[in-house]
């Protein structure tokens, strides 16, 4: 460990030990229905909730994953949007059968993304990429 890291860690008084199970992303308002369909139907995550939040112009979508964790989607005209994969954070979905979920996503019309890191990547409407990985 570098000296700089030790000093920063000591000043902070704590060390990050895990990545949380809640994710928040931004999307353009015109993607609302496509994104709800993507998670409810194409990826089979169950009903997507609409959540009003004080201070936000538009309600968010909230995906509650059956095995835990949440994805909230906030809508703003300034959000990145593309018909090709975004070059930001790529998020991981876990399932007992990655090949079956990938097949269902492709059959529903989602776009496959090729990358050497894992065999299964899919792009949601607006360009957000998700890796589909084994649950265990």
JSON list of C-alpha atoms in Angstrom, two decimals:
[
{"chain": "A", "resi": 1, "resn": "UNK", "atom": "CA", "xyz": [0.00, 0.00, 0.00]},
{"chain": "A", "resi": 2, "resn": "UNK", "atom": "CA", "xyz": [1.39, 3.40, -0.93]},
{"chain": "A", "resi": 3, "resn": "UNK", "atom": "CA", "xyz": [2.18, 5.96, 1.75]},
{"chain": "A", "resi": 4, "resn": "UNK", "atom": "CA", "xyz": [-0.36, 8.37, 0.23]},
{"chain": "A", "resi": 5, "resn": "UNK", "atom": "CA", "xyz": [-3.17, 5.78, 0.52]},
{"chain": "A", "resi": 6, "resn": "UNK", "atom": "CA", "xyz": [-2.29, 5.02, 4.15]},
{"chain": "A", "resi": 7, "resn": "UNK", "atom": "CA", "xyz": [-2.45, 8.74, 4.99]},
{"chain": "A", "resi": 8, "resn": "UNK", "atom": "CA", "xyz": [-5.80, 9.20, 3.23]},
{"chain": "A", "resi": 9, "resn": "UNK", "atom": "CA", "xyz": [-7.20, 6.08, 4.90]},
{"chain": "A", "resi": 10, "resn": "UNK", "atom": "CA", "xyz": [-6.03, 7.22, 8.33]},
{"chain": "A", "resi": 11, "resn": "UNK", "atom": "CA", "xyz": [-7.59, 10.68, 7.87]},
{"chain": "A", "resi": 12, "resn": "UNK", "atom": "CA", "xyz": [-10.90, 9.23, 6.75]},
{"chain": "A", "resi": 13, "resn": "UNK", "atom": "CA", "xyz": [-10.95, 6.90, 9.74]},
{"chain": "A", "resi": 14, "resn": "UNK", "atom": "CA", "xyz": [-12.52, 4.08, 7.78]},
{"chain": "A", "resi": 15, "resn": "UNK", "atom": "CA", "xyz": [-12.06, 1.80, 4.81]},
{"chain": "A", "resi": 16, "resn": "UNK", "atom": "CA", "xyz": [-14.64, 0.99, 2.16]},
{"chain": "A", "resi": 17, "resn": "UNK", "atom": "CA", "xyz": [-15.44, -2.69, 2.58]},
{"chain": "A", "resi": 18, "resn": "UNK", "atom": "CA", "xyz": [-18.30, -3.37, 0.16]},
{"chain": "A", "resi": 19, "resn": "UNK", "atom": "CA", "xyz": [-20.22, -2.00, -2.78]},
{"chain": "A", "resi": 20, "resn": "UNK", "atom": "CA", "xyz": [-23.82, -1.22, -1.87]},
{"chain": "A", "resi": 21, "resn": "UNK", "atom": "CA", "xyz": [-26.81, -2.92, -3.41]},
{"chain": "A", "resi": 22, "resn": "UNK", "atom": "CA", "xyz": [-28.52, 0.28, -4.55]},
{"chain": "A", "resi": 23, "resn": "UNK", "atom": "CA", "xyz": [-27.76, 2.00, -7.84]},
{"chain": "A", "resi": 24, "resn": "UNK", "atom": "CA", "xyz": [-29.05, 5.32, -9.19]},
{"chain": "A", "resi": 25, "resn": "UNK", "atom": "CA", "xyz": [-28.80, 6.23, -12.85]},
{"chain": "A", "resi": 26, "resn": "UNK", "atom": "CA", "xyz": [-30.07, 9.07, -15.03]},
{"chain": "A", "resi": 27, "resn": "UNK", "atom": "CA", "xyz": [-32.05, 8.80, -18.25]},
{"chain": "A", "resi": 28, "resn": "UNK", "atom": "CA", "xyz": [-33.89, 11.12, -20.58]},
{"chain": "A", "resi": 29, "resn": "UNK", "atom": "CA", "xyz": [-37.65, 11.47, -20.02]},
{"chain": "A", "resi": 30, "resn": "UNK", "atom": "CA", "xyz": [-38.53, 9.97, -23.42]},
{"chain": "A", "resi": 31, "resn": "UNK", "atom": "CA", "xyz": [-36.92, 6.67, -22.26]},
{"chain": "A", "resi": 32, "resn": "UNK", "atom": "CA", "xyz": [-39.33, 6.17, -19.31]},
{"chain": "A", "resi": 33, "resn": "UNK", "atom": "CA", "xyz": [-41.66, 3.62, -20.95]},
{"chain": "A", "resi": 34, "resn": "UNK", "atom": "CA", "xyz": [-38.82, 1.76, -22.70]},
{"chain": "A", "resi": 35, "resn": "UNK", "atom": "CA", "xyz": [-36.90, 1.42, -19.44]},
{"chain": "A", "resi": 36, "resn": "UNK", "atom": "CA", "xyz": [-39.94, 0.24, -17.50]},
{"chain": "A", "resi": 37, "resn": "UNK", "atom": "CA", "xyz": [-40.56, -2.38, -20.23]},
{"chain": "A", "resi": 38, "resn": "UNK", "atom": "CA", "xyz": [-36.85, -3.36, -20.24]},
{"chain": "A", "resi": 39, "resn": "UNK", "atom": "CA", "xyz": [-36.82, -4.26, -16.55]},
{"chain": "A", "resi": 40, "resn": "UNK", "atom": "CA", "xyz": [-40.39, -5.54, -16.18]},
{"chain": "A", "resi": 41, "resn": "UNK", "atom": "CA", "xyz": [-40.60, -7.60, -19.36]},
{"chain": "A", "resi": 42, "resn": "UNK", "atom": "CA", "xyz": [-37.28, -8.11, -21.13]},
{"chain": "A", "resi": 43, "resn": "UNK", "atom": "CA", "xyz": [-35.26, -8.79, -17.96]},
{"chain": "A", "resi": 44, "resn": "UNK", "atom": "CA", "xyz": [-38.17, -10.18, -15.90]},
{"chain": "A", "resi": 45, "resn": "UNK", "atom": "CA", "xyz": [-37.50, -8.15, -12.75]},
{"chain": "A", "resi": 46, "resn": "UNK", "atom": "CA", "xyz": [-41.17, -7.77, -11.86]},
{"chain": "A", "resi": 47, "resn": "UNK", "atom": "CA", "xyz": [-43.23, -4.59, -11.62]},
{"chain": "A", "resi": 48, "resn": "UNK", "atom": "CA", "xyz": [-41.34, -1.32, -11.76]},
{"chain": "A", "resi": 49, "resn": "UNK", "atom": "CA", "xyz": [-42.60, 1.28, -9.29]},
{"chain": "A", "resi": 50, "resn": "UNK", "atom": "CA", "xyz": [-43.01, 5.00, -9.90]},
{"chain": "A", "resi": 51, "resn": "UNK", "atom": "CA", "xyz": [-41.75, 7.11, -7.00]},
{"chain": "A", "resi": 52, "resn": "UNK", "atom": "CA", "xyz": [-42.44, 10.81, -6.45]},
{"chain": "A", "resi": 53, "resn": "UNK", "atom": "CA", "xyz": [-39.57, 12.63, -4.78]},
{"chain": "A", "resi": 54, "resn": "UNK", "atom": "CA", "xyz": [-39.73, 16.21, -3.48]},
{"chain": "A", "resi": 55, "resn": "UNK", "atom": "CA", "xyz": [-37.48, 18.46, -5.48]},
{"chain": "A", "resi": 56, "resn": "UNK", "atom": "CA", "xyz": [-37.49, 16.31, -8.63]},
{"chain": "A", "resi": 57, "resn": "UNK", "atom": "CA", "xyz": [-39.46, 17.53, -11.61]},
{"chain": "A", "resi": 58, "resn": "UNK", "atom": "CA", "xyz": [-40.48, 14.01, -12.66]},
{"chain": "A", "resi": 59, "resn": "UNK", "atom": "CA", "xyz": [-41.13, 10.79, -10.76]},
{"chain": "A", "resi": 60, "resn": "UNK", "atom": "CA", "xyz": [-38.37, 8.18, -10.71]},
{"chain": "A", "resi": 61, "resn": "UNK", "atom": "CA", "xyz": [-38.66, 4.55, -11.68]},
{"chain": "A", "resi": 62, "resn": "UNK", "atom": "CA", "xyz": [-37.66, 2.05, -9.02]},
{"chain": "A", "resi": 63, "resn": "UNK", "atom": "CA", "xyz": [-36.67, -1.51, -9.89]},
{"chain": "A", "resi": 64, "resn": "UNK", "atom": "CA", "xyz": [-36.73, -3.90, -6.93]},
{"chain": "A", "resi": 65, "resn": "UNK", "atom": "CA", "xyz": [-34.70, -6.94, -7.87]},
{"chain": "A", "resi": 66, "resn": "UNK", "atom": "CA", "xyz": [-36.19, -10.24, -6.66]},
{"chain": "A", "resi": 67, "resn": "UNK", "atom": "CA", "xyz": [-32.95, -11.33, -4.96]},
{"chain": "A", "resi": 68, "resn": "UNK", "atom": "CA", "xyz": [-32.17, -7.94, -3.43]},
{"chain": "A", "resi": 69, "resn": "UNK", "atom": "CA", "xyz": [-30.99, -4.51, -4.40]},
{"chain": "A", "resi": 70, "resn": "UNK", "atom": "CA", "xyz": [-32.65, -1.58, -6.09]},
{"chain": "A", "resi": 71, "resn": "UNK", "atom": "CA", "xyz": [-32.11, 0.49, -9.22]},
{"chain": "A", "resi": 72, "resn": "UNK", "atom": "CA", "xyz": [-33.60, 3.97, -9.24]},
{"chain": "A", "resi": 73, "resn": "UNK", "atom": "CA", "xyz": [-33.83, 5.87, -12.51]},
{"chain": "A", "resi": 74, "resn": "UNK", "atom": "CA", "xyz": [-34.08, 9.66, -12.41]},
{"chain": "A", "resi": 75, "resn": "UNK", "atom": "CA", "xyz": [-35.25, 11.48, -15.52]},
{"chain": "A", "resi": 76, "resn": "UNK", "atom": "CA", "xyz": [-33.64, 14.64, -16.81]},
{"chain": "A", "resi": 77, "resn": "UNK", "atom": "CA", "xyz": [-33.13, 16.16, -20.26]},
{"chain": "A", "resi": 78, "resn": "UNK", "atom": "CA", "xyz": [-29.39, 16.42, -19.51]},
{"chain": "A", "resi": 79, "resn": "UNK", "atom": "CA", "xyz": [-28.88, 12.65, -19.10]},
{"chain": "A", "resi": 80, "resn": "UNK", "atom": "CA", "xyz": [-26.56, 10.88, -21.54]},
{"chain": "A", "resi": 81, "resn": "UNK", "atom": "CA", "xyz": [-28.44, 9.01, -24.24]},
{"chain": "A", "resi": 82, "resn": "UNK", "atom": "CA", "xyz": [-27.22, 6.91, -27.12]},
{"chain": "A", "resi": 83, "resn": "UNK", "atom": "CA", "xyz": [-28.14, 4.10, -29.46]},
{"chain": "A", "resi": 84, "resn": "UNK", "atom": "CA", "xyz": [-24.71, 2.60, -28.77]},
{"chain": "A", "resi": 85, "resn": "UNK", "atom": "CA", "xyz": [-23.23, 1.49, -25.41]},
{"chain": "A", "resi": 86, "resn": "UNK", "atom": "CA", "xyz": [-22.33, 4.24, -22.98]},
{"chain": "A", "resi": 87, "resn": "UNK", "atom": "CA", "xyz": [-18.76, 4.44, -21.89]},
{"chain": "A", "resi": 88, "resn": "UNK", "atom": "CA", "xyz": [-19.57, 5.02, -18.23]},
{"chain": "A", "resi": 89, "resn": "UNK", "atom": "CA", "xyz": [-20.14, 2.51, -15.46]},
{"chain": "A", "resi": 90, "resn": "UNK", "atom": "CA", "xyz": [-21.42, -0.88, -16.59]},
{"chain": "A", "resi": 91, "resn": "UNK", "atom": "CA", "xyz": [-23.59, -2.58, -14.00]},
{"chain": "A", "resi": 92, "resn": "UNK", "atom": "CA", "xyz": [-23.89, -6.25, -13.13]},
{"chain": "A", "resi": 93, "resn": "UNK", "atom": "CA", "xyz": [-27.11, -8.27, -12.99]},
{"chain": "A", "resi": 94, "resn": "UNK", "atom": "CA", "xyz": [-26.86, -11.68, -11.30]},
{"chain": "A", "resi": 95, "resn": "UNK", "atom": "CA", "xyz": [-29.02, -14.68, -12.10]},
{"chain": "A", "resi": 96, "resn": "UNK", "atom": "CA", "xyz": [-28.99, -18.45, -11.68]},
{"chain": "A", "resi": 97, "resn": "UNK", "atom": "CA", "xyz": [-28.97, -18.91, -15.46]},
{"chain": "A", "resi": 98, "resn": "UNK", "atom": "CA", "xyz": [-27.12, -16.10, -17.30]},
{"chain": "A", "resi": 99, "resn": "UNK", "atom": "CA", "xyz": [-27.50, -17.74, -20.73]},
{"chain": "A", "resi": 100, "resn": "UNK", "atom": "CA", "xyz": [-31.30, -17.98, -20.33]},
{"chain": "A", "resi": 101, "resn": "UNK", "atom": "CA", "xyz": [-31.63, -14.35, -19.19]},
{"chain": "A", "resi": 102, "resn": "UNK", "atom": "CA", "xyz": [-29.42, -13.21, -22.06]},
{"chain": "A", "resi": 103, "resn": "UNK", "atom": "CA", "xyz": [-31.53, -15.18, -24.54]},
{"chain": "A", "resi": 104, "resn": "UNK", "atom": "CA", "xyz": [-34.74, -13.67, -23.10]},
{"chain": "A", "resi": 105, "resn": "UNK", "atom": "CA", "xyz": [-33.27, -10.15, -23.30]},
{"chain": "A", "resi": 106, "resn": "UNK", "atom": "CA", "xyz": [-32.22, -10.64, -26.93]},
{"chain": "A", "resi": 107, "resn": "UNK", "atom": "CA", "xyz": [-35.55, -12.27, -27.85]},
{"chain": "A", "resi": 108, "resn": "UNK", "atom": "CA", "xyz": [-37.28, -9.19, -26.37]},
{"chain": "A", "resi": 109, "resn": "UNK", "atom": "CA", "xyz": [-35.21, -6.95, -28.65]},
{"chain": "A", "resi": 110, "resn": "UNK", "atom": "CA", "xyz": [-32.49, -5.62, -26.36]},
{"chain": "A", "resi": 111, "resn": "UNK", "atom": "CA", "xyz": [-29.08, -5.07, -27.96]},
{"chain": "A", "resi": 112, "resn": "UNK", "atom": "CA", "xyz": [-26.17, -7.41, -27.25]},
{"chain": "A", "resi": 113, "resn": "UNK", "atom": "CA", "xyz": [-22.85, -5.76, -26.44]},
{"chain": "A", "resi": 114, "resn": "UNK", "atom": "CA", "xyz": [-19.63, -7.62, -27.18]},
{"chain": "A", "resi": 115, "resn": "UNK", "atom": "CA", "xyz": [-16.76, -7.19, -24.74]},
{"chain": "A", "resi": 116, "resn": "UNK", "atom": "CA", "xyz": [-13.99, -9.62, -23.73]},
{"chain": "A", "resi": 117, "resn": "UNK", "atom": "CA", "xyz": [-14.68, -9.32, -19.98]},
{"chain": "A", "resi": 118, "resn": "UNK", "atom": "CA", "xyz": [-17.71, -11.61, -19.79]},
{"chain": "A", "resi": 119, "resn": "UNK", "atom": "CA", "xyz": [-19.80, -13.56, -22.29]},
{"chain": "A", "resi": 120, "resn": "UNK", "atom": "CA", "xyz": [-23.11, -11.74, -21.61]},
{"chain": "A", "resi": 121, "resn": "UNK", "atom": "CA", "xyz": [-23.66, -8.00, -21.91]},
{"chain": "A", "resi": 122, "resn": "UNK", "atom": "CA", "xyz": [-26.91, -6.30, -22.86]},
{"chain": "A", "resi": 123, "resn": "UNK", "atom": "CA", "xyz": [-27.72, -2.63, -23.50]},
{"chain": "A", "resi": 124, "resn": "UNK", "atom": "CA", "xyz": [-30.84, -1.02, -22.03]},
{"chain": "A", "resi": 125, "resn": "UNK", "atom": "CA", "xyz": [-32.66, 1.76, -23.90]},
{"chain": "A", "resi": 126, "resn": "UNK", "atom": "CA", "xyz": [-30.50, 4.89, -23.72]},
{"chain": "A", "resi": 127, "resn": "UNK", "atom": "CA", "xyz": [-27.16, 3.07, -23.73]},
{"chain": "A", "resi": 128, "resn": "UNK", "atom": "CA", "xyz": [-26.68, 1.76, -20.16]},
{"chain": "A", "resi": 129, "resn": "UNK", "atom": "CA", "xyz": [-24.87, -1.59, -20.30]},
{"chain": "A", "resi": 130, "resn": "UNK", "atom": "CA", "xyz": [-25.49, -4.50, -17.94]},
{"chain": "A", "resi": 131, "resn": "UNK", "atom": "CA", "xyz": [-23.32, -7.60, -17.50]},
{"chain": "A", "resi": 132, "resn": "UNK", "atom": "CA", "xyz": [-25.36, -10.72, -16.87]},
{"chain": "A", "resi": 133, "resn": "UNK", "atom": "CA", "xyz": [-23.35, -12.85, -14.46]},
{"chain": "A", "resi": 134, "resn": "UNK", "atom": "CA", "xyz": [-23.90, -16.06, -12.42]},
{"chain": "A", "resi": 135, "resn": "UNK", "atom": "CA", "xyz": [-25.57, -15.53, -9.03]},
{"chain": "A", "resi": 136, "resn": "UNK", "atom": "CA", "xyz": [-23.02, -17.69, -7.22]}
]
